[in-house]
């Protein structure tokens, strides 16, 4: 499914934050926060917040996460 590049970047940053080494959480949190802030600023909406944006993209994130895990499993099975 083709998506907006900005949305893809947010979904990837969220996935990386969720799956990264605990020592890199701060770095990944900052990246996600910056992407969310940029999207909120670009929207021009006073009611849109980072939290709201996370909630709005929750379903897309679940699909993204499922596709990533499926792709990772596929790569692992090819290695064997």
PDB file of N, CA, C and O in Angstrom:
ATOM      1  N   UNK A   1       0.848  -1.172   0.000  1.00  0.00           N
ATOM      2  CA  UNK A   1       0.000   0.000   0.000  1.00  0.00           C
ATOM      3  C   UNK A   1       0.900   1.244   0.000  1.00  0.00           C
ATOM      4  O   UNK A   1       1.757   1.396   0.842  1.00  0.00           O
ATOM      5  N   UNK A   2       0.695   2.109  -0.961  1.00  0.00           N
ATOM      6  CA  UNK A   2       1.470   3.342  -1.044  1.00  0.00           C
ATOM      7  C   UNK A   2       0.950   4.335  -0.013  1.00  0.00           C
ATOM      8  O   UNK A   2      -0.252   4.506   0.152  1.00  0.00           O
ATOM      9  N   UNK A   3       1.887   4.974   0.655  1.00  0.00           N
ATOM     10  CA  UNK A   3       1.526   5.957   1.679  1.00  0.00           C
ATOM     11  C   UNK A   3       2.298   7.237   1.446  1.00  0.00           C
ATOM     12  O   UNK A   3       3.241   7.290   0.685  1.00  0.00           O
ATOM     13  N   UNK A   4       1.924   8.221   2.189  1.00  0.00           N
ATOM     14  CA  UNK A   4       2.606   9.494   2.195  1.00  0.00           C
ATOM     15  C   UNK A   4       4.010   9.307   2.794  1.00  0.00           C
ATOM     16  O   UNK A   4       4.150   8.667   3.843  1.00  0.00           O
ATOM     17  N   UNK A   5       5.050   9.863   2.190  1.00  0.00           N
ATOM     18  CA  UNK A   5       6.413   9.704   2.720  1.00  0.00           C
ATOM     19  C   UNK A   5       6.575  10.215   4.159  1.00  0.00           C
ATOM     20  O   UNK A   5       7.330   9.633   4.944  1.00  0.00           O
ATOM     21  N   UNK A   6       5.867  11.284   4.502  1.00  0.00           N
ATOM     22  CA  UNK A   6       5.939  11.798   5.878  1.00  0.00           C
ATOM     23  C   UNK A   6       5.315  10.812   6.864  1.00  0.00           C
ATOM     24  O   UNK A   6       5.843  10.589   7.951  1.00  0.00           O
ATOM     25  N   UNK A   7       4.196  10.218   6.467  1.00  0.00           N
ATOM     26  CA  UNK A   7       3.554   9.210   7.309  1.00  0.00           C
ATOM     27  C   UNK A   7       4.466   7.991   7.440  1.00  0.00           C
ATOM     28  O   UNK A   7       4.632   7.464   8.538  1.00  0.00           O
ATOM     29  N   UNK A   8       5.061   7.563   6.349  1.00  0.00           N
ATOM     30  CA  UNK A   8       5.988   6.427   6.392  1.00  0.00           C
ATOM     31  C   UNK A   8       7.137   6.698   7.360  1.00  0.00           C
ATOM     32  O   UNK A   8       7.530   5.825   8.119  1.00  0.00           O
ATOM     33  N   UNK A   9       7.672   7.909   7.336  1.00  0.00           N
ATOM     34  CA  UNK A   9       8.783   8.265   8.226  1.00  0.00           C
ATOM     35  C   UNK A   9       8.343   8.207   9.687  1.00  0.00           C
ATOM     36  O   UNK A   9       9.082   7.723  10.544  1.00  0.00           O
ATOM     37  N   UNK A  10       7.135   8.678   9.966  1.00  0.00           N
ATOM     38  CA  UNK A  10       6.607   8.640  11.337  1.00  0.00           C
ATOM     39  C   UNK A  10       6.408   7.199  11.781  1.00  0.00           C
ATOM     40  O   UNK A  10       6.796   6.823  12.890  1.00  0.00           O
ATOM     41  N   UNK A  11       5.820   6.385  10.913  1.00  0.00           N
ATOM     42  CA  UNK A  11       5.583   4.982  11.261  1.00  0.00           C
ATOM     43  C   UNK A  11       6.900   4.247  11.497  1.00  0.00           C
ATOM     44  O   UNK A  11       7.024   3.478  12.452  1.00  0.00           O
ATOM     45  N   UNK A  12       7.882   4.500  10.647  1.00  0.00           N
ATOM     46  CA  UNK A  12       9.192   3.869  10.809  1.00  0.00           C
ATOM     47  C   UNK A  12       9.859   4.326  12.102  1.00  0.00           C
ATOM     48  O   UNK A  12      10.415   3.509  12.847  1.00  0.00           O
ATOM     49  N   UNK A  13       9.804   5.606  12.387  1.00  0.00           N
ATOM     50  CA  UNK A  13      10.413   6.130  13.621  1.00  0.00           C
ATOM     51  C   UNK A  13       9.732   5.526  14.849  1.00  0.00           C
ATOM     52  O   UNK A  13      10.400   5.187  15.830  1.00  0.00           O
ATOM     53  N   UNK A  14       8.438   5.378  14.784  1.00  0.00           N
ATOM     54  CA  UNK A  14       7.712   4.769  15.909  1.00  0.00           C
ATOM     55  C   UNK A  14       8.115   3.300  16.074  1.00  0.00           C
ATOM     56  O   UNK A  14       8.325   2.830  17.189  1.00  0.00           O
ATOM     57  N   UNK A  15       8.241   2.587  14.972  1.00  0.00           N
ATOM     58  CA  UNK A  15       8.650   1.184  15.016  1.00  0.00           C
ATOM     59  C   UNK A  15      10.076   1.059  15.554  1.00  0.00           C
ATOM     60  O   UNK A  15      10.357   0.186  16.379  1.00  0.00           O
ATOM     61  N   UNK A  16      10.962   1.926  15.088  1.00  0.00           N
ATOM     62  CA  UNK A  16      12.346   1.889  15.570  1.00  0.00           C
ATOM     63  C   UNK A  16      12.420   2.184  17.065  1.00  0.00           C
ATOM     64  O   UNK A  16      13.208   1.561  17.776  1.00  0.00           O
ATOM     65  N   UNK A  17      11.612   3.107  17.543  1.00  0.00           N
ATOM     66  CA  UNK A  17      11.574   3.403  18.978  1.00  0.00           C
ATOM     67  C   UNK A  17      11.100   2.180  19.764  1.00  0.00           C
ATOM     68  O   UNK A  17      11.666   1.843  20.796  1.00  0.00           O
ATOM     69  N   UNK A  18      10.105   1.524  19.248  1.00  0.00           N
ATOM     70  CA  UNK A  18       9.538   0.359  19.931  1.00  0.00           C
ATOM     71  C   UNK A  18      10.493  -0.836  19.943  1.00  0.00           C
ATOM     72  O   UNK A  18      10.483  -1.624  20.878  1.00  0.00           O
ATOM     73  N   UNK A  19      11.313  -0.963  18.910  1.00  0.00           N
ATOM     74  CA  UNK A  19      12.143  -2.164  18.774  1.00  0.00           C
ATOM     75  C   UNK A  19      13.633  -1.933  19.022  1.00  0.00           C
ATOM     76  O   UNK A  19      14.406  -2.886  18.935  1.00  0.00           O
ATOM     77  N   UNK A  20      14.030  -0.730  19.331  1.00  0.00           N
ATOM     78  CA  UNK A  20      15.456  -0.430  19.460  1.00  0.00           C
ATOM     79  C   UNK A  20      16.048  -0.917  20.777  1.00  0.00           C
ATOM     80  O   UNK A  20      15.332  -1.252  21.720  1.00  0.00           O
ATOM     81  N   UNK A  21      17.353  -0.906  20.815  1.00  0.00           N
ATOM     82  CA  UNK A  21      18.102  -1.198  22.029  1.00  0.00           C
ATOM     83  C   UNK A  21      17.726  -0.138  23.070  1.00  0.00           C
ATOM     84  O   UNK A  21      17.634   1.048  22.740  1.00  0.00           O
ATOM     85  N   UNK A  22      17.491  -0.541  24.308  1.00  0.00           N
ATOM     86  CA  UNK A  22      17.086   0.429  25.344  1.00  0.00           C
ATOM     87  C   UNK A  22      18.034   1.622  25.486  1.00  0.00           C
ATOM     88  O   UNK A  22      17.596   2.713  25.844  1.00  0.00           O
ATOM     89  N   UNK A  23      19.289   1.431  25.175  1.00  0.00           N
ATOM     90  CA  UNK A  23      20.244   2.542  25.291  1.00  0.00           C
ATOM     91  C   UNK A  23      20.032   3.609  24.223  1.00  0.00           C
ATOM     92  O   UNK A  23      20.555   4.717  24.339  1.00  0.00           O
ATOM     93  N   UNK A  24      19.275   3.287  23.178  1.00  0.00           N
ATOM     94  CA  UNK A  24      19.047   4.241  22.093  1.00  0.00           C
ATOM     95  C   UNK A  24      17.634   4.824  22.111  1.00  0.00           C
ATOM     96  O   UNK A  24      17.245   5.537  21.187  1.00  0.00           O
ATOM     97  N   UNK A  25      16.885   4.543  23.163  1.00  0.00           N
ATOM     98  CA  UNK A  25      15.505   5.032  23.259  1.00  0.00           C
ATOM     99  C   UNK A  25      15.408   6.552  23.171  1.00  0.00           C
ATOM    100  O   UNK A  25      14.555   7.084  22.469  1.00  0.00           O
ATOM    101  N   UNK A  26      16.292   7.253  23.852  1.00  0.00           N
ATOM    102  CA  UNK A  26      16.253   8.716  23.858  1.00  0.00           C
ATOM    103  C   UNK A  26      16.454   9.267  22.445  1.00  0.00           C
ATOM    104  O   UNK A  26      15.734  10.168  22.008  1.00  0.00           O
ATOM    105  N   UNK A  27      17.403   8.706  21.738  1.00  0.00           N
ATOM    106  CA  UNK A  27      17.690   9.124  20.361  1.00  0.00           C
ATOM    107  C   UNK A  27      16.476   8.890  19.455  1.00  0.00           C
ATOM    108  O   UNK A  27      16.084   9.776  18.681  1.00  0.00           O
ATOM    109  N   UNK A  28      15.879   7.730  19.567  1.00  0.00           N
ATOM    110  CA  UNK A  28      14.727   7.409  18.719  1.00  0.00           C
ATOM    111  C   UNK A  28      13.485   8.199  19.124  1.00  0.00           C
ATOM    112  O   UNK A  28      12.685   8.585  18.264  1.00  0.00           O
ATOM    113  N   UNK A  29      13.323   8.459  20.414  1.00  0.00           N
ATOM    114  CA  UNK A  29      12.198   9.279  20.878  1.00  0.00           C
ATOM    115  C   UNK A  29      12.319  10.694  20.310  1.00  0.00           C
ATOM    116  O   UNK A  29      11.339  11.285  19.850  1.00  0.00           O
ATOM    117  N   UNK A  30      13.523  11.244  20.311  1.00  0.00           N
ATOM    118  CA  UNK A  30      13.746  12.599  19.779  1.00  0.00           C
ATOM    119  C   UNK A  30      13.422  12.652  18.286  1.00  0.00           C
ATOM    120  O   UNK A  30      12.809  13.616  17.810  1.00  0.00           O
ATOM    121  N   UNK A  31      13.813  11.614  17.551  1.00  0.00           N
ATOM    122  CA  UNK A  31      13.534  11.569  16.115  1.00  0.00           C
ATOM    123  C   UNK A  31      12.026  11.526  15.866  1.00  0.00           C
ATOM    124  O   UNK A  31      11.512  12.274  15.023  1.00  0.00           O
ATOM    125  N   UNK A  32      11.315  10.665  16.594  1.00  0.00           N
ATOM    126  CA  UNK A  32       9.867  10.567  16.440  1.00  0.00           C
ATOM    127  C   UNK A  32       9.194  11.885  16.811  1.00  0.00           C
ATOM    128  O   UNK A  32       8.326  12.378  16.081  1.00  0.00           O
ATOM    129  N   UNK A  33       9.604  12.469  17.928  1.00  0.00           N
ATOM    130  CA  UNK A  33       9.020  13.743  18.358  1.00  0.00           C
ATOM    131  C   UNK A  33       9.230  14.842  17.316  1.00  0.00           C
ATOM    132  O   UNK A  33       8.317  15.629  17.049  1.00  0.00           O
ATOM    133  N   UNK A  34      10.411  14.887  16.715  1.00  0.00           N
ATOM    134  CA  UNK A  34      10.692  15.896  15.689  1.00  0.00           C
ATOM    135  C   UNK A  34       9.794  15.702  14.468  1.00  0.00           C
ATOM    136  O   UNK A  34       9.263  16.678  13.914  1.00  0.00           O
ATOM    137  N   UNK A  35       9.612  14.455  14.047  1.00  0.00           N
ATOM    138  CA  UNK A  35       8.738  14.178  12.900  1.00  0.00           C
ATOM    139  C   UNK A  35       7.286  14.531  13.206  1.00  0.00           C
ATOM    140  O   UNK A  35       6.586  15.106  12.362  1.00  0.00           O
ATOM    141  N   UNK A  36       6.851  14.215  14.420  1.00  0.00           N
ATOM    142  CA  UNK A  36       5.484  14.550  14.810  1.00  0.00           C
ATOM    143  C   UNK A  36       5.289  16.064  14.883  1.00  0.00           C
ATOM    144  O   UNK A  36       4.266  16.584  14.412  1.00  0.00           O
ATOM    145  N   UNK A  37       6.250  16.758  15.455  1.00  0.00           N
ATOM    146  CA  UNK A  37       6.161  18.227  15.545  1.00  0.00           C
ATOM    147  C   UNK A  37       6.101  18.855  14.148  1.00  0.00           C
ATOM    148  O   UNK A  37       5.330  19.787  13.920  1.00  0.00           O
ATOM    149  N   UNK A  38       6.899  18.336  13.232  1.00  0.00           N
ATOM    150  CA  UNK A  38       6.897  18.865  11.860  1.00  0.00           C
ATOM    151  C   UNK A  38       5.540  18.636  11.198  1.00  0.00           C
ATOM    152  O   UNK A  38       5.016  19.532  10.515  1.00  0.00           O
ATOM    153  N   UNK A  39       4.960  17.468  11.410  1.00  0.00           N
ATOM    154  CA  UNK A  39       3.656  17.176  10.821  1.00  0.00           C
ATOM    155  C   UNK A  39       2.563  18.052  11.429  1.00  0.00           C
ATOM    156  O   UNK A  39       1.693  18.547  10.718  1.00  0.00           O
ATOM    157  N   UNK A  40       2.621  18.259  12.732  1.00  0.00           N
ATOM    158  CA  UNK A  40       1.642  19.121  13.404  1.00  0.00           C
ATOM    159  C   UNK A  40       1.779  20.551  12.885  1.00  0.00           C
ATOM    160  O   UNK A  40       0.777  21.204  12.558  1.00  0.00           O
ATOM    161  N   UNK A  41       3.009  21.043  12.779  1.00  0.00           N
ATOM    162  CA  UNK A  41       3.234  22.408  12.299  1.00  0.00           C
ATOM    163  C   UNK A  41       2.758  22.559  10.850  1.00  0.00           C
ATOM    164  O   UNK A  41       2.138  23.569  10.497  1.00  0.00           O
ATOM    165  N   UNK A  42       3.029  21.552  10.031  1.00  0.00           N
ATOM    166  CA  UNK A  42       2.637  21.609   8.625  1.00  0.00           C
ATOM    167  C   UNK A  42       1.120  21.601   8.461  1.00  0.00           C
ATOM    168  O   UNK A  42       0.589  22.202   7.539  1.00  0.00           O
ATOM    169  N   UNK A  43       0.425  20.940   9.382  1.00  0.00           N
ATOM    170  CA  UNK A  43      -1.034  20.832   9.273  1.00  0.00           C
ATOM    171  C   UNK A  43      -1.723  22.180   9.451  1.00  0.00           C
ATOM    172  O   UNK A  43      -2.787  22.410   8.893  1.00  0.00           O
ATOM    173  N   UNK A  44      -1.132  23.035  10.283  1.00  0.00           N
ATOM    174  CA  UNK A  44      -1.738  24.337  10.538  1.00  0.00           C
ATOM    175  C   UNK A  44      -2.951  24.271  11.442  1.00  0.00           C
ATOM    176  O   UNK A  44      -3.598  25.284  11.696  1.00  0.00           O
ATOM    177  N   UNK A  45      -3.271  23.101  11.938  1.00  0.00           N
ATOM    178  CA  UNK A  45      -4.431  22.921  12.805  1.00  0.00           C
ATOM    179  C   UNK A  45      -4.051  23.184  14.258  1.00  0.00           C
ATOM    180  O   UNK A  45      -3.063  22.654  14.749  1.00  0.00           O
ATOM    181  N   UNK A  46      -4.850  23.981  14.922  1.00  0.00           N
ATOM    182  CA  UNK A  46      -4.570  24.265  16.335  1.00  0.00           C
ATOM    183  C   UNK A  46      -4.965  23.096  17.238  1.00  0.00           C
ATOM    184  O   UNK A  46      -4.460  22.957  18.337  1.00  0.00           O
ATOM    185  N   UNK A  47      -5.874  22.246  16.757  1.00  0.00           N
ATOM    186  CA  UNK A  47      -6.356  21.141  17.586  1.00  0.00           C
ATOM    187  C   UNK A  47      -5.511  19.870  17.443  1.00  0.00           C
ATOM    188  O   UNK A  47      -5.630  18.961  18.247  1.00  0.00           O
ATOM    189  N   UNK A  48      -4.671  19.819  16.431  1.00  0.00           N
ATOM    190  CA  UNK A  48      -3.833  18.642  16.223  1.00  0.00           C
ATOM    191  C   UNK A  48      -2.614  18.695  17.134  1.00  0.00           C
ATOM    192  O   UNK A  48      -1.894  19.692  17.169  1.00  0.00           O
ATOM    193  N   UNK A  49      -2.402  17.624  17.873  1.00  0.00           N
ATOM    194  CA  UNK A  49      -1.245  17.510  18.759  1.00  0.00           C
ATOM    195  C   UNK A  49      -0.480  16.248  18.385  1.00  0.00           C
ATOM    196  O   UNK A  49      -0.966  15.419  17.606  1.00  0.00           O
ATOM    197  N   UNK A  50       0.705  16.092  18.954  1.00  0.00           N
ATOM    198  CA  UNK A  50       1.476  14.870  18.708  1.00  0.00           C
ATOM    199  C   UNK A  50       0.680  13.650  19.156  1.00  0.00           C
ATOM    200  O   UNK A  50       0.635  12.644  18.462  1.00  0.00           O
ATOM    201  N   UNK A  51       0.067  13.748  20.317  1.00  0.00           N
ATOM    202  CA  UNK A  51      -0.719  12.624  20.855  1.00  0.00           C
ATOM    203  C   UNK A  51      -1.875  12.286  19.924  1.00  0.00           C
ATOM    204  O   UNK A  51      -2.145  11.130  19.631  1.00  0.00           O
ATOM    205  N   UNK A  52      -2.585  13.309  19.437  1.00  0.00           N
ATOM    206  CA  UNK A  52      -3.698  13.094  18.525  1.00  0.00           C
ATOM    207  C   UNK A  52      -3.217  12.441  17.243  1.00  0.00           C
ATOM    208  O   UNK A  52      -3.856  11.527  16.718  1.00  0.00           O
ATOM    209  N   UNK A  53      -2.078  12.881  16.751  1.00  0.00           N
ATOM    210  CA  UNK A  53      -1.511  12.315  15.532  1.00  0.00           C
ATOM    211  C   UNK A  53      -1.165  10.834  15.730  1.00  0.00           C
ATOM    212  O   UNK A  53      -1.412  10.009  14.857  1.00  0.00           O
ATOM    213  N   UNK A  54      -0.625  10.497  16.881  1.00  0.00           N
ATOM    214  CA  UNK A  54      -0.343   9.091  17.200  1.00  0.00           C
ATOM    215  C   UNK A  54      -1.644   8.287  17.194  1.00  0.00           C
ATOM    216  O   UNK A  54      -1.703   7.178  16.650  1.00  0.00           O
ATOM    217  N   UNK A  55      -2.678   8.851  17.793  1.00  0.00           N
ATOM    218  CA  UNK A  55      -3.971   8.158  17.844  1.00  0.00           C
ATOM    219  C   UNK A  55      -4.574   7.995  16.452  1.00  0.00           C
ATOM    220  O   UNK A  55      -5.104   6.936  16.124  1.00  0.00           O
ATOM    221  N   UNK A  56      -4.472   9.040  15.639  1.00  0.00           N
ATOM    222  CA  UNK A  56      -5.028   9.003  14.286  1.00  0.00           C
ATOM    223  C   UNK A  56      -4.325   7.950  13.429  1.00  0.00           C
ATOM    224  O   UNK A  56      -4.951   7.304  12.595  1.00  0.00           O
ATOM    225  N   UNK A  57      -3.035   7.785  13.640  1.00  0.00           N
ATOM    226  CA  UNK A  57      -2.248   6.865  12.810  1.00  0.00           C
ATOM    227  C   UNK A  57      -2.108   5.472  13.435  1.00  0.00           C
ATOM    228  O   UNK A  57      -1.368   4.643  12.923  1.00  0.00           O
ATOM    229  N   UNK A  58      -2.831   5.202  14.506  1.00  0.00           N
ATOM    230  CA  UNK A  58      -2.697   3.923  15.215  1.00  0.00           C
ATOM    231  C   UNK A  58      -2.984   2.726  14.308  1.00  0.00           C
ATOM    232  O   UNK A  58      -2.235   1.738  14.315  1.00  0.00           O
ATOM    233  N   UNK A  59      -4.031   2.785  13.529  1.00  0.00           N
ATOM    234  CA  UNK A  59      -4.373   1.661  12.650  1.00  0.00           C
ATOM    235  C   UNK A  59      -3.309   1.479  11.569  1.00  0.00           C
ATOM    236  O   UNK A  59      -2.884   0.353  11.298  1.00  0.00           O
ATOM    237  N   UNK A  60      -2.869   2.569  10.983  1.00  0.00           N
ATOM    238  CA  UNK A  60      -1.812   2.488   9.966  1.00  0.00           C
ATOM    239  C   UNK A  60      -0.531   1.926  10.572  1.00  0.00           C
ATOM    240  O   UNK A  60       0.181   1.149   9.935  1.00  0.00           O
ATOM    241  N   UNK A  61      -0.259   2.294  11.828  1.00  0.00           N
ATOM    242  CA  UNK A  61       0.944   1.786  12.492  1.00  0.00           C
ATOM    243  C   UNK A  61       0.841   0.280  12.716  1.00  0.00           C
ATOM    244  O   UNK A  61       1.823  -0.446  12.525  1.00  0.00           O
ATOM    245  N   UNK A  62      -0.317  -0.197  13.118  1.00  0.00           N
ATOM    246  CA  UNK A  62      -0.485  -1.637  13.325  1.00  0.00           C
ATOM    247  C   UNK A  62      -0.263  -2.400  12.019  1.00  0.00           C
ATOM    248  O   UNK A  62       0.389  -3.449  12.011  1.00  0.00           O
ATOM    249  N   UNK A  63      -0.771  -1.876  10.921  1.00  0.00           N
ATOM    250  CA  UNK A  63      -0.553  -2.497   9.605  1.00  0.00           C
ATOM    251  C   UNK A  63       0.929  -2.458   9.236  1.00  0.00           C
ATOM    252  O   UNK A  63       1.480  -3.439   8.737  1.00  0.00           O
ATOM    253  N   UNK A  64       1.569  -1.321   9.480  1.00  0.00           N
ATOM    254  CA  UNK A  64       2.991  -1.156   9.187  1.00  0.00           C
ATOM    255  C   UNK A  64       3.811  -2.158   9.995  1.00  0.00           C
ATOM    256  O   UNK A  64       4.695  -2.829   9.472  1.00  0.00           O
ATOM    257  N   UNK A  65       3.511  -2.259  11.277  1.00  0.00           N
ATOM    258  CA  UNK A  65       4.247  -3.142  12.177  1.00  0.00           C
ATOM    259  C   UNK A  65       4.077  -4.603  11.751  1.00  0.00           C
ATOM    260  O   UNK A  65       5.050  -5.356  11.711  1.00  0.00           O
ATOM    261  N   UNK A  66       2.878  -4.987  11.405  1.00  0.00           N
ATOM    262  CA  UNK A  66       2.612  -6.343  10.953  1.00  0.00           C
ATOM    263  C   UNK A  66       3.393  -6.652   9.674  1.00  0.00           C
ATOM    264  O   UNK A  66       4.009  -7.722   9.556  1.00  0.00           O
ATOM    265  N   UNK A  67       3.397  -5.717   8.741  1.00  0.00           N
ATOM    266  CA  UNK A  67       4.133  -5.907   7.488  1.00  0.00           C
ATOM    267  C   UNK A  67       5.638  -6.006   7.740  1.00  0.00           C
ATOM    268  O   UNK A  67       6.324  -6.834   7.116  1.00  0.00           O
ATOM    269  N   UNK A  68       6.161  -5.187   8.637  1.00  0.00           N
ATOM    270  CA  UNK A  68       7.597  -5.240   8.963  1.00  0.00           C
ATOM    271  C   UNK A  68       7.978  -6.580   9.577  1.00  0.00           C
ATOM    272  O   UNK A  68       8.977  -7.185   9.208  1.00  0.00           O
ATOM    273  N   UNK A  69       7.175  -7.033  10.531  1.00  0.00           N
ATOM    274  CA  UNK A  69       7.466  -8.309  11.183  1.00  0.00           C
ATOM    275  C   UNK A  69       7.385  -9.461  10.186  1.00  0.00           C
ATOM    276  O   UNK A  69       8.205 -10.371  10.215  1.00  0.00           O
ATOM    277  N   UNK A  70       6.417  -9.400   9.294  1.00  0.00           N
ATOM    278  CA  UNK A  70       6.271 -10.429   8.268  1.00  0.00           C
ATOM    279  C   UNK A  70       7.492 -10.431   7.339  1.00  0.00           C
ATOM    280  O   UNK A  70       8.029 -11.488   7.013  1.00  0.00           O
ATOM    281  N   UNK A  71       7.933  -9.251   6.944  1.00  0.00           N
ATOM    282  CA  UNK A  71       9.107  -9.137   6.079  1.00  0.00           C
ATOM    283  C   UNK A  71      10.362  -9.632   6.795  1.00  0.00           C
ATOM    284  O   UNK A  71      11.205 -10.306   6.189  1.00  0.00           O
ATOM    285  N   UNK A  72      10.494  -9.320   8.079  1.00  0.00           N
ATOM    286  CA  UNK A  72      11.659  -9.774   8.846  1.00  0.00           C
ATOM    287  C   UNK A  72      11.676 -11.293   8.964  1.00  0.00           C
ATOM    288  O   UNK A  72      12.717 -11.919   8.809  1.00  0.00           O
ATOM    289  N   UNK A  73      10.498 -11.893   9.212  1.00  0.00           N
ATOM    290  CA  UNK A  73      10.425 -13.351   9.299  1.00  0.00           C
ATOM    291  C   UNK A  73      10.763 -13.990   7.963  1.00  0.00           C
ATOM    292  O   UNK A  73      11.429 -15.015   7.906  1.00  0.00           O
ATOM    293  N   UNK A  74      10.318 -13.369   6.887  1.00  0.00           N
ATOM    294  CA  UNK A  74      10.593 -13.877   5.555  1.00  0.00           C
ATOM    295  C   UNK A  74      12.095 -13.856   5.267  1.00  0.00           C
ATOM    296  O   UNK A  74      12.648 -14.814   4.731  1.00  0.00           O
ATOM    297  N   UNK A  75      12.757 -12.781   5.661  1.00  0.00           N
ATOM    298  CA  UNK A  75      14.208 -12.671   5.471  1.00  0.00           C
ATOM    299  C   UNK A  75      14.935 -13.726   6.300  1.00  0.00           C
ATOM    300  O   UNK A  75      15.888 -14.345   5.824  1.00  0.00           O
ATOM    301  N   UNK A  76      14.494 -13.943   7.520  1.00  0.00           N
ATOM    302  CA  UNK A  76      15.122 -14.936   8.386  1.00  0.00           C
ATOM    303  C   UNK A  76      14.957 -16.335   7.831  1.00  0.00           C
ATOM    304  O   UNK A  76      15.875 -17.151   7.880  1.00  0.00           O
ATOM    305  N   UNK A  77      13.801 -16.638   7.260  1.00  0.00           N
ATOM    306  CA  UNK A  77      13.582 -17.986   6.732  1.00  0.00           C
ATOM    307  C   UNK A  77      14.418 -18.228   5.484  1.00  0.00           C
ATOM    308  O   UNK A  77      14.804 -19.351   5.197  1.00  0.00           O
ATOM    309  N   UNK A  78      14.721 -17.189   4.729  1.00  0.00           N
ATOM    310  CA  UNK A  78      15.577 -17.332   3.545  1.00  0.00           C
ATOM    311  C   UNK A  78      17.027 -17.576   3.927  1.00  0.00           C
ATOM    312  O   UNK A  78      17.763 -18.199   3.186  1.00  0.00           O
ATOM    313  N   UNK A  79      17.440 -17.059   5.071  1.00  0.00           N
ATOM    314  CA  UNK A  79      18.816 -17.204   5.522  1.00  0.00           C
ATOM    315  C   UNK A  79      19.112 -18.662   5.882  1.00  0.00           C
ATOM    316  O   UNK A  79      20.191 -19.162   5.669  1.00  0.00           O
ATOM    317  N   UNK A  80      18.143 -19.343   6.429  1.00  0.00           N
ATOM    318  CA  UNK A  80      18.325 -20.735   6.859  1.00  0.00           C
ATOM    319  C   UNK A  80      18.496 -21.593   5.707  1.00  0.00           C
ATOM    320  O   UNK A  80      18.874 -22.154   5.016  1.00  0.00           O
TER     321      UNK A  80
END
